[in-house]
mmCIF file of C-alpha atoms and ligand atoms in Angstrom:
data_model
loop_
_atom_site.group_PDB
_atom_site.id
_atom_site.type_symbol
_atom_site.label_atom_id
_atom_site.label_comp_id
_atom_site.label_asym_id
_atom_site.label_seq_id
_atom_site.Cartn_x
_atom_site.Cartn_y
_atom_site.Cartn_z
ATOM 1 C CA MET A 6 -27.472 -1.901 1.362
ATOM 2 C CA SER A 7 -28.614 -3.898 4.021
ATOM 3 C CA PHE A 8 -26.371 -6.261 6.082
ATOM 4 C CA ASP A 9 -27.540 -8.838 7.208
ATOM 5 C CA LEU A 10 -24.276 -11.532 8.603
ATOM 6 C CA LYS A 11 -26.196 -14.717 9.524
ATOM 7 C CA SER A 12 -27.168 -15.092 5.853
ATOM 8 C CA LEU A 13 -23.844 -13.919 4.539
ATOM 9 C CA VAL A 14 -21.749 -16.423 6.873
ATOM 10 C CA ARG A 15 -21.714 -19.976 6.162
ATOM 11 C CA LYS A 16 -24.929 -21.661 7.927
ATOM 12 C CA HIS A 17 -22.403 -24.246 10.381
ATOM 13 C CA ILE A 18 -20.027 -21.069 11.683
ATOM 14 C CA LEU A 19 -22.881 -20.098 13.681
ATOM 15 C CA THR A 20 -23.582 -23.650 15.229
ATOM 16 C CA VAL A 21 -20.103 -25.163 16.144
ATOM 17 C CA LYS A 22 -19.459 -24.469 19.432
ATOM 18 C CA PRO A 23 -16.174 -22.941 19.909
ATOM 19 C CA TYR A 24 -13.380 -24.130 21.920
ATOM 20 C CA SER A 25 -13.279 -23.144 25.157
ATOM 21 C CA SER A 26 -10.105 -22.683 26.677
ATOM 22 C CA ALA A 27 -9.076 -22.925 30.972
ATOM 23 C CA ARG A 28 -8.359 -18.638 30.638
ATOM 24 C CA ASP A 29 -12.493 -18.496 29.287
ATOM 25 C CA GLU A 30 -14.425 -20.800 31.524
ATOM 26 C CA TYR A 31 -12.534 -18.571 34.153
ATOM 27 C CA GLU A 32 -11.750 -14.690 34.183
ATOM 28 C CA GLY A 33 -10.210 -13.943 38.006
ATOM 29 C CA GLU A 34 -7.018 -13.156 38.772
ATOM 30 C CA GLN A 35 -6.459 -14.242 42.351
ATOM 31 C CA GLY A 36 -6.729 -18.196 42.384
ATOM 32 C CA ILE A 37 -3.724 -20.826 42.759
ATOM 33 C CA PHE A 38 -4.644 -22.023 38.783
ATOM 34 C CA LEU A 39 -4.435 -25.569 38.120
ATOM 35 C CA ASP A 40 -7.432 -25.426 35.153
ATOM 36 C CA ALA A 41 -4.610 -25.612 31.936
ATOM 37 C CA ASN A 42 -1.844 -28.261 32.371
ATOM 38 C CA GLU A 43 0.508 -25.815 32.732
ATOM 39 C CA ASN A 44 4.209 -26.351 34.619
ATOM 40 C CA THR A 45 3.326 -24.378 37.475
ATOM 41 C CA ILE A 46 7.140 -24.682 38.236
ATOM 42 C CA GLY A 47 8.681 -22.388 35.680
ATOM 43 C CA SER A 48 10.170 -22.114 32.357
ATOM 44 C CA THR A 49 12.963 -23.504 31.051
ATOM 45 C CA THR A 50 14.025 -20.161 29.490
ATOM 46 C CA THR A 51 17.231 -18.543 31.406
ATOM 47 C CA ASP A 52 15.469 -15.623 32.155
ATOM 48 C CA GLY A 53 11.652 -14.249 31.783
ATOM 49 C CA LEU A 54 8.529 -17.385 32.904
ATOM 50 C CA TYR A 55 6.787 -18.059 29.922
ATOM 51 C CA ASN A 56 4.613 -21.083 31.829
ATOM 52 C CA ARG A 57 1.517 -19.546 31.543
ATOM 53 C CA TYR A 58 -1.100 -19.795 28.877
ATOM 54 C CA PRO A 59 -1.968 -15.893 27.784
ATOM 55 C CA ASP A 60 -5.008 -14.467 27.790
ATOM 56 C CA PRO A 61 -7.098 -15.541 24.460
ATOM 57 C CA LEU A 62 -8.660 -12.276 23.048
ATOM 58 C CA GLN A 63 -5.453 -9.970 23.881
ATOM 59 C CA TRP A 64 -8.176 -7.470 26.478
ATOM 60 C CA GLU A 65 -5.150 -5.228 27.546
ATOM 61 C CA VAL A 66 -3.679 -4.568 23.851
ATOM 62 C CA LYS A 67 -7.389 -4.090 23.039
ATOM 63 C CA ARG A 68 -7.717 -1.347 25.224
ATOM 64 C CA GLU A 69 -4.226 0.551 24.269
ATOM 65 C CA LEU A 70 -5.323 0.046 20.761
ATOM 66 C CA SER A 71 -8.923 0.941 21.295
ATOM 67 C CA LYS A 72 -7.795 4.876 22.977
ATOM 68 C CA LEU A 73 -5.557 5.203 19.926
ATOM 69 C CA LYS A 74 -7.037 3.937 17.136
ATOM 70 C CA ASN A 75 -10.807 5.531 18.846
ATOM 71 C CA ILE A 76 -12.687 1.859 17.651
ATOM 72 C CA PRO A 77 -13.776 0.046 21.031
ATOM 73 C CA SER A 78 -12.477 -2.766 22.210
ATOM 74 C CA LYS A 79 -14.640 -5.855 20.852
ATOM 75 C CA GLN A 80 -15.032 -4.384 17.347
ATOM 76 C CA ILE A 81 -11.172 -5.128 17.273
ATOM 77 C CA PHE A 82 -9.471 -8.566 16.338
ATOM 78 C CA LEU A 83 -6.246 -9.772 16.501
ATOM 79 C CA GLY A 84 -3.937 -11.876 14.660
ATOM 80 C CA ASN A 85 -0.601 -14.180 13.517
ATOM 81 C CA GLY A 86 0.161 -11.075 11.130
ATOM 82 C CA SER A 87 -2.918 -9.510 8.766
ATOM 83 C CA ASP A 88 -2.878 -13.682 6.740
ATOM 84 C CA GLU A 89 -4.918 -14.657 9.932
ATOM 85 C CA PRO A 90 -7.661 -12.365 9.590
ATOM 86 C CA ILE A 91 -7.572 -12.675 5.693
ATOM 87 C CA ASP A 92 -7.712 -16.344 6.153
ATOM 88 C CA LEU A 93 -10.344 -16.129 9.395
ATOM 89 C CA LEU A 94 -12.493 -14.606 7.418
ATOM 90 C CA VAL A 95 -12.678 -16.903 4.080
ATOM 91 C CA ARG A 96 -12.945 -19.301 5.523
ATOM 92 C CA ALA A 97 -16.031 -17.845 7.886
ATOM 93 C CA PHE A 98 -18.117 -16.789 4.651
ATOM 94 C CA CYS A 99 -17.278 -18.417 1.444
ATOM 95 C CA GLU A 100 -18.373 -22.373 0.862
ATOM 96 C CA PRO A 101 -15.567 -23.920 -0.533
ATOM 97 C CA TYR A 102 -16.530 -24.640 -4.462
ATOM 98 C CA GLN A 103 -18.769 -22.455 -4.388
ATOM 99 C CA ASP A 104 -18.594 -19.308 -3.475
ATOM 100 C CA ASN A 105 -16.278 -15.765 -4.462
ATOM 101 C CA ILE A 106 -13.949 -13.068 -3.585
ATOM 102 C CA ILE A 107 -13.344 -10.454 -5.858
ATOM 103 C CA GLN A 108 -9.938 -8.303 -5.796
ATOM 104 C CA MET A 109 -7.961 -5.508 -8.281
ATOM 105 C CA PRO A 110 -5.508 -6.810 -9.640
ATOM 106 C CA PRO A 111 -1.994 -5.930 -9.602
ATOM 107 C CA THR A 112 -2.687 -6.691 -5.992
ATOM 108 C CA TYR A 113 -1.452 -7.956 -2.392
ATOM 109 C CA GLY A 114 -1.292 -11.897 -3.730
ATOM 110 C CA MET A 115 -2.327 -13.275 0.252
ATOM 111 C CA TYR A 116 -6.270 -12.707 -1.104
ATOM 112 C CA GLN A 117 -5.424 -15.364 -3.997
ATOM 113 C CA VAL A 118 -4.232 -17.660 -1.797
ATOM 114 C CA SER A 119 -6.507 -17.910 0.694
ATOM 115 C CA ALA A 120 -9.104 -18.724 -1.666
ATOM 116 C CA ASP A 121 -7.358 -20.895 -3.393
ATOM 117 C CA ILE A 122 -6.603 -22.980 -0.250
ATOM 118 C CA ASN A 123 -10.007 -23.561 0.851
ATOM 119 C CA VAL A 124 -11.592 -24.064 -3.053
ATOM 120 C CA VAL A 125 -12.521 -20.604 -2.887
ATOM 121 C CA LYS A 126 -13.007 -19.149 -6.897
ATOM 122 C CA THR A 127 -11.655 -15.548 -6.837
ATOM 123 C CA ILE A 128 -13.098 -13.019 -9.748
ATOM 124 C CA ASP A 129 -9.949 -10.864 -10.526
ATOM 125 C CA VAL A 130 -11.370 -7.061 -12.003
ATOM 126 C CA HIS A 131 -8.339 -5.557 -13.083
ATOM 127 C CA LEU A 132 -7.587 -1.729 -12.186
ATOM 128 C CA SER A 133 -7.126 0.906 -14.722
ATOM 129 C CA ALA A 134 -3.649 1.320 -16.539
ATOM 130 C CA ASP A 135 -2.625 3.911 -13.842
ATOM 131 C CA PHE A 136 -3.492 1.447 -11.269
ATOM 132 C CA GLU A 137 -7.143 2.906 -10.428
ATOM 133 C CA LEU A 138 -9.982 1.678 -9.040
ATOM 134 C CA ASP A 139 -13.394 1.707 -10.656
ATOM 135 C CA ALA A 140 -16.457 0.329 -8.402
ATOM 136 C CA SER A 141 -18.963 0.592 -11.254
ATOM 137 C CA LYS A 142 -16.647 -2.618 -12.896
ATOM 138 C CA VAL A 143 -16.704 -3.987 -9.830
ATOM 139 C CA LEU A 144 -19.614 -4.437 -9.430
ATOM 140 C CA ALA A 145 -21.047 -5.153 -12.471
ATOM 141 C CA ALA A 146 -18.747 -8.437 -11.098
ATOM 142 C CA VAL A 147 -20.003 -9.166 -8.348
ATOM 143 C CA THR A 148 -22.407 -12.159 -8.571
ATOM 144 C CA PRO A 149 -24.997 -14.166 -5.818
ATOM 145 C CA ALA A 150 -22.415 -16.495 -4.900
ATOM 146 C CA THR A 151 -19.811 -12.865 -4.254
ATOM 147 C CA LYS A 152 -19.250 -12.847 -0.370
ATOM 148 C CA ILE A 153 -15.802 -10.714 -0.436
ATOM 149 C CA ILE A 154 -14.356 -7.634 -2.306
ATOM 150 C CA PHE A 155 -10.526 -7.284 -0.922
ATOM 151 C CA VAL A 156 -8.991 -3.848 -1.517
ATOM 152 C CA CYS A 157 -6.379 -3.382 -0.874
ATOM 153 C CA SER A 158 -5.962 0.856 -0.200
ATOM 154 C CA PRO A 159 -2.180 1.949 -0.735
ATOM 155 C CA ASN A 160 -2.097 -0.630 -2.568
ATOM 156 C CA ASN A 161 0.902 -3.051 -3.192
ATOM 157 C CA PRO A 162 2.820 -3.528 -5.386
ATOM 158 C CA THR A 163 1.915 -0.160 -6.976
ATOM 159 C CA GLY A 164 2.657 2.036 -4.249
ATOM 160 C CA ASN A 165 -1.726 4.070 -4.557
ATOM 161 C CA ASN A 166 -3.961 4.810 -2.770
ATOM 162 C CA LEU A 167 -7.030 3.789 -4.515
ATOM 163 C CA ASN A 168 -10.350 6.776 -5.049
ATOM 164 C CA ARG A 169 -11.591 7.536 -1.405
ATOM 165 C CA ASN A 170 -15.237 7.439 -3.093
ATOM 166 C CA GLU A 171 -14.763 4.881 -5.316
ATOM 167 C CA ILE A 172 -13.760 2.379 -2.075
ATOM 168 C CA LEU A 173 -16.829 4.429 -0.452
ATOM 169 C CA THR A 174 -19.172 3.550 -3.306
ATOM 170 C CA LEU A 175 -17.738 -0.863 -3.241
ATOM 171 C CA ILE A 176 -18.962 -0.384 0.894
ATOM 172 C CA LYS A 177 -22.721 1.083 0.496
ATOM 173 C CA SER A 178 -23.994 -0.632 -3.055
ATOM 174 C CA PHE A 179 -22.278 -4.465 -1.856
ATOM 175 C CA SER A 180 -24.153 -6.855 0.251
ATOM 176 C CA GLY A 181 -21.617 -8.851 1.037
ATOM 177 C CA LEU A 182 -18.531 -7.712 3.158
ATOM 178 C CA VAL A 183 -15.491 -5.023 2.001
ATOM 179 C CA VAL A 184 -12.532 -5.808 3.794
ATOM 180 C CA VAL A 185 -10.324 -3.244 2.679
ATOM 181 C CA ASP A 186 -6.517 -3.630 3.939
ATOM 182 C CA GLU A 187 -4.600 -0.368 5.224
ATOM 183 C CA ALA A 188 -1.242 -2.172 5.924
ATOM 184 C CA TYR A 189 0.457 1.050 4.941
ATOM 185 C CA ILE A 190 -1.700 3.806 5.298
ATOM 186 C CA ASP A 191 1.121 5.493 8.638
ATOM 187 C CA PHE A 192 2.915 6.216 5.516
ATOM 188 C CA SER A 193 -0.218 7.576 3.251
ATOM 189 C CA THR A 194 -1.218 10.913 3.144
ATOM 190 C CA GLN A 195 -5.099 9.629 2.154
ATOM 191 C CA ALA A 196 -7.407 9.147 6.157
ATOM 192 C CA SER A 197 -7.886 5.430 7.667
ATOM 193 C CA LEU A 198 -11.474 4.083 6.279
ATOM 194 C CA LEU A 199 -11.600 3.521 9.786
ATOM 195 C CA SER A 200 -13.751 6.466 10.982
ATOM 196 C CA GLU A 201 -16.627 4.456 8.646
ATOM 197 C CA ILE A 202 -17.038 1.466 10.364
ATOM 198 C CA ALA A 203 -19.214 2.995 13.199
ATOM 199 C CA THR A 204 -21.753 3.012 10.304
ATOM 200 C CA ASN A 205 -21.073 0.691 7.768
ATOM 201 C CA PRO A 206 -21.764 -2.986 9.536
ATOM 202 C CA ASN A 207 -19.925 -4.312 5.926
ATOM 203 C CA LEU A 208 -16.270 -2.688 6.226
ATOM 204 C CA ILE A 209 -13.136 -4.250 7.975
ATOM 205 C CA VAL A 210 -10.194 -2.032 8.144
ATOM 206 C CA LEU A 211 -6.872 -4.102 8.270
ATOM 207 C CA GLN A 212 -4.076 -3.034 9.545
ATOM 208 C CA THR A 213 -0.757 -4.808 10.813
ATOM 209 C CA PHE A 214 2.307 -3.807 13.520
ATOM 210 C CA SER A 215 4.366 -5.118 10.536
ATOM 211 C CA LYS A 216 5.342 -1.942 8.403
ATOM 212 C CA ALA A 217 5.541 1.097 9.930
ATOM 213 C CA TRP A 218 5.077 -0.425 13.642
ATOM 214 C CA GLY A 219 7.984 -2.144 12.482
ATOM 215 C CA LEU A 220 7.807 -5.056 14.193
ATOM 216 C CA ALA A 221 6.871 -8.035 11.226
ATOM 217 C CA ASN A 222 9.025 -10.489 12.883
ATOM 218 C CA LEU A 223 6.176 -10.546 16.137
ATOM 219 C CA ARG A 224 2.932 -11.070 13.530
ATOM 220 C CA LEU A 225 1.024 -9.152 15.284
ATOM 221 C CA GLY A 226 -2.083 -8.015 12.158
ATOM 222 C CA MET A 227 -5.266 -6.182 13.146
ATOM 223 C CA ALA A 228 -8.787 -6.253 12.233
ATOM 224 C CA PHE A 229 -11.509 -4.044 13.051
ATOM 225 C CA GLY A 230 -15.554 -4.336 12.273
ATOM 226 C CA SER A 231 -18.781 -4.888 13.511
ATOM 227 C CA GLU A 232 -19.144 -6.324 15.948
ATOM 228 C CA GLU A 233 -20.856 -9.116 14.703
ATOM 229 C CA VAL A 234 -18.407 -9.820 12.530
ATOM 230 C CA ILE A 235 -15.561 -9.628 15.266
ATOM 231 C CA GLY A 236 -16.939 -11.911 16.871
ATOM 232 C CA VAL A 237 -17.364 -14.396 14.225
ATOM 233 C CA MET A 238 -13.539 -14.030 14.039
ATOM 234 C CA ASN A 239 -13.874 -14.968 17.617
ATOM 235 C CA ARG A 240 -15.599 -17.831 17.108
ATOM 236 C CA ILE A 241 -13.113 -19.690 14.695
ATOM 237 C CA LYS A 242 -9.796 -18.586 15.740
ATOM 238 C CA PRO A 243 -7.571 -20.643 17.350
ATOM 239 C CA PRO A 244 -7.433 -19.961 20.708
ATOM 240 C CA TYR A 245 -4.214 -18.827 21.820
ATOM 241 C CA ASN A 246 -3.500 -17.282 18.778
ATOM 242 C CA ILE A 247 -1.199 -14.321 19.699
ATOM 243 C CA ASN A 248 1.609 -15.770 21.983
ATOM 244 C CA GLY A 249 2.275 -13.322 24.966
ATOM 245 C CA VAL A 250 6.183 -11.764 24.663
ATOM 246 C CA THR A 251 3.714 -10.050 21.371
ATOM 247 C CA GLN A 252 1.403 -8.898 23.449
ATOM 248 C CA GLN A 253 3.617 -6.847 26.151
ATOM 249 C CA LEU A 254 6.047 -6.363 23.059
ATOM 250 C CA ALA A 255 2.834 -4.562 21.181
ATOM 251 C CA LEU A 256 1.714 -3.163 24.544
ATOM 252 C CA ASP A 257 5.687 -1.441 24.594
ATOM 253 C CA ALA A 258 5.275 -0.530 21.134
ATOM 254 C CA LEU A 259 1.412 1.504 21.632
ATOM 255 C CA LYS A 260 3.117 3.241 24.298
ATOM 256 C CA ASN A 261 5.459 4.608 21.665
ATOM 257 C CA ALA A 262 3.598 6.118 18.622
ATOM 258 C CA ASP A 263 5.140 8.965 18.326
ATOM 259 C CA LEU A 264 8.424 6.906 17.350
ATOM 260 C CA LYS A 265 6.271 5.338 15.104
ATOM 261 C CA ASP A 266 5.121 8.933 13.350
ATOM 262 C CA GLN A 267 8.630 9.955 13.463
ATOM 263 C CA MET A 268 10.115 6.754 11.984
ATOM 264 C CA VAL A 269 7.679 7.512 8.914
ATOM 265 C CA LYS A 270 8.254 11.100 8.838
ATOM 266 C CA SER A 271 12.055 9.442 7.818
ATOM 267 C CA ILE A 272 11.134 7.019 5.608
ATOM 268 C CA VAL A 273 8.973 9.236 3.134
ATOM 269 C CA ALA A 274 11.700 11.870 3.181
ATOM 270 C CA GLU A 275 13.547 9.432 2.130
ATOM 271 C CA ARG A 276 11.106 7.907 -0.192
ATOM 272 C CA GLU A 277 10.947 10.975 -2.105
ATOM 273 C CA LYS A 278 14.234 12.151 -2.076
ATOM 274 C CA LEU A 279 14.503 8.147 -3.680
ATOM 275 C CA ALA A 280 11.684 8.651 -7.241
ATOM 276 C CA LYS A 281 13.868 11.834 -7.806
ATOM 277 C CA ALA A 282 17.423 10.417 -7.804
ATOM 278 C CA PHE A 283 15.790 7.351 -9.597
ATOM 279 C CA LEU A 284 14.463 9.596 -12.439
ATOM 280 C CA LYS A 285 18.479 9.555 -13.475
ATOM 281 C CA PHE A 286 18.699 5.970 -14.737
ATOM 282 C CA PRO A 287 18.419 5.691 -17.948
ATOM 283 C CA PHE A 288 16.841 2.610 -17.736
ATOM 284 C CA VAL A 289 14.202 3.464 -15.501
ATOM 285 C CA THR A 290 10.943 4.337 -17.600
ATOM 286 C CA LYS A 291 8.356 5.307 -14.872
ATOM 287 C CA ILE A 292 8.296 6.055 -11.236
ATOM 288 C CA TYR A 293 4.928 5.283 -10.151
ATOM 289 C CA PRO A 294 3.738 7.676 -6.920
ATOM 290 C CA SER A 295 3.474 6.295 -3.261
ATOM 291 C CA ASP A 296 1.308 6.509 -0.079
ATOM 292 C CA THR A 297 3.715 3.482 1.146
ATOM 293 C CA ASN A 298 7.055 2.844 2.119
ATOM 294 C CA PHE A 299 8.066 1.675 -1.321
ATOM 295 C CA ILE A 300 8.081 2.421 -4.985
ATOM 296 C CA LEU A 301 7.240 1.040 -7.987
ATOM 297 C CA LEU A 302 9.509 1.687 -11.467
ATOM 298 C CA LYS A 303 9.475 0.885 -14.208
ATOM 299 C CA THR A 304 11.873 -0.639 -16.287
ATOM 300 C CA VAL A 305 13.726 -1.287 -19.987
ATOM 301 C CA ASP A 306 14.430 -4.588 -18.570
ATOM 302 C CA ALA A 307 13.467 -5.414 -14.932
ATOM 303 C CA MET A 308 14.977 -9.276 -15.178
ATOM 304 C CA SER A 309 18.288 -7.486 -16.228
ATOM 305 C CA ILE A 310 18.096 -4.760 -13.130
ATOM 306 C CA TYR A 311 17.221 -7.348 -10.976
ATOM 307 C CA LYS A 312 19.977 -9.877 -11.949
ATOM 308 C CA GLN A 313 22.824 -6.917 -11.885
ATOM 309 C CA LEU A 314 21.191 -5.696 -8.471
ATOM 310 C CA VAL A 315 21.698 -9.526 -7.078
ATOM 311 C CA ALA A 316 24.833 -9.572 -8.542
ATOM 312 C CA GLN A 317 25.943 -6.355 -6.419
ATOM 313 C CA GLN A 318 24.017 -7.946 -2.913
ATOM 314 C CA VAL A 319 21.269 -5.475 -3.515
ATOM 315 C CA ILE A 320 17.816 -7.487 -3.063
ATOM 316 C CA VAL A 321 14.787 -5.355 -4.835
ATOM 317 C CA ARG A 322 11.427 -7.041 -5.384
ATOM 318 C CA ASN A 323 10.796 -8.315 -9.561
ATOM 319 C CA ARG A 324 7.226 -7.859 -10.504
ATOM 320 C CA ASN A 325 7.518 -8.279 -13.763
ATOM 321 C CA THR A 326 5.003 -11.614 -14.653
ATOM 322 C CA VAL A 327 2.827 -9.631 -12.547
ATOM 323 C CA VAL A 328 0.031 -8.318 -14.713
ATOM 324 C CA LEU A 329 -0.275 -4.196 -15.677
ATOM 325 C CA CYS A 330 3.418 -4.697 -14.297
ATOM 326 C CA GLU A 331 5.303 -5.452 -16.782
ATOM 327 C CA GLY A 332 9.347 -4.542 -16.618
ATOM 328 C CA CYS A 333 8.694 -3.474 -13.130
ATOM 329 C CA LEU A 334 10.490 -3.259 -9.790
ATOM 330 C CA ARG A 335 9.255 -2.587 -6.248
ATOM 331 C CA ILE A 336 11.863 -1.111 -3.887
ATOM 332 C CA THR A 337 11.934 -1.471 -0.416
ATOM 333 C CA VAL A 338 12.772 2.601 1.199
ATOM 334 C CA GLY A 339 16.298 1.567 3.373
ATOM 335 C CA THR A 340 17.958 3.674 5.971
ATOM 336 C CA ALA A 341 19.724 6.853 4.151
ATOM 337 C CA ALA A 342 23.095 4.530 4.306
ATOM 338 C CA GLU A 343 21.255 1.611 2.181
ATOM 339 C CA ASN A 344 20.038 4.772 -0.177
ATOM 340 C CA GLU A 345 23.068 5.287 -1.118
ATOM 341 C CA ILE A 346 24.266 1.861 -1.884
ATOM 342 C CA LEU A 347 21.053 1.189 -3.646
ATOM 343 C CA LEU A 348 21.961 4.433 -5.953
ATOM 344 C CA THR A 349 25.502 3.605 -6.408
ATOM 345 C CA ALA A 350 24.467 0.089 -8.089
ATOM 346 C CA LEU A 351 22.032 1.133 -9.815
ATOM 347 C CA ALA A 352 24.601 3.778 -11.705
ATOM 348 C CA LYS A 353 26.533 0.290 -11.943
ATOM 349 C CA CYS A 354 23.697 -1.437 -14.300
ATOM 350 C CA SER A 355 22.514 -0.887 -18.243
HETATM 351 C C1 PLP B 16 3.067 -6.784 3.665
HETATM 352 C C2 PLP B 16 1.775 -6.437 3.899
HETATM 353 C C3 PLP B 16 0.065 -6.791 4.902
HETATM 354 C C4 PLP B 16 0.871 -7.359 6.436
HETATM 355 O O1 PLP B 16 0.860 -8.116 6.387
HETATM 356 P P1 PLP B 16 1.027 -9.181 7.831
HETATM 357 O O2 PLP B 16 1.197 -10.614 7.856
HETATM 358 O O3 PLP B 16 0.683 -8.056 8.603
HETATM 359 O O4 PLP B 16 2.569 -9.618 8.295
HETATM 360 C C5 PLP B 16 -0.771 -6.667 4.725
HETATM 361 N N1 PLP B 16 -1.384 -6.695 3.812
HETATM 362 C C6 PLP B 16 -0.413 -5.876 2.725
HETATM 363 C C7 PLP B 16 -1.320 -5.530 1.103
HETATM 364 C C8 PLP B 16 0.442 -6.215 2.644
HETATM 365 O O5 PLP B 16 1.583 -5.465 2.431
#
């Protein structure tokens, strides 16, 4: 399929003049900076200086990420969580009241929310009963107004990887954008689709610092894609969307990728222990395989188990009302100590 960004993006996006910040116009590092109306004396915090605006395009962080992911810096976008690139892509590519996106429920809720906020229609192509993706079903649902297909793999809330060849079929056959959300890729046995970016200009891969990297509080998400698509996102993003403290801490974290890998190992080991332990509860009817840091469980009565756990101050996610997830609870893998408490609490449920 040929990919033509100009015909895909909303017309005005390419002509709108982006805000040019002081830091965009002069990029040198030496000099007296009287160009951005900052407080030149200092900050009101007890320690630390935060009086200067941060790098709007986060080049230092991108340089390090580029090495780690083997993707050129210009093909990286950083957002306020992955939720920001999801929203920016919908806004840049989908004409309100006219265009649509395709998603595969049960899946992550933000695709729907971003579409709804932007008055963009969603076409739902459900995963199969065992949560598999059928590319031919998705492609059959595509209309001339379909601009983005959102694929979540490993998928939330089901926990499984979607079949790589099916995803690749979507990317090769669809002339719009395919966004593959890899929030849980570090926990997965399947390789990332990042390696496909160089040859597929319509592919955008989303990853995040919120899960394996242990930085949910910072709100830092990554999007990887063709220079063209990343350029569109940069045109419309808020000028200083990633604050300087987050940029500093991301640089620090990137030096500790081995610590992330160690934590992933422990979490995966705990996940496998939990999955085995869940087998013994009579109210658990199915434990879904997981390539993430959570486990989806089918139970005879999710609401009842959920409430009995809450009464014991153990909070899990009730997915009972989600399509194809009737009776399901989604449980994040805790620390070894937390998992003990969870299992003790479950043993008291009936
Ligand atoms: C947690 C999660 C994200 C990450 O969102 P952030 O905004 O980066 O915290 C993205 N996609 C999925 C499927 C998730 O579960």
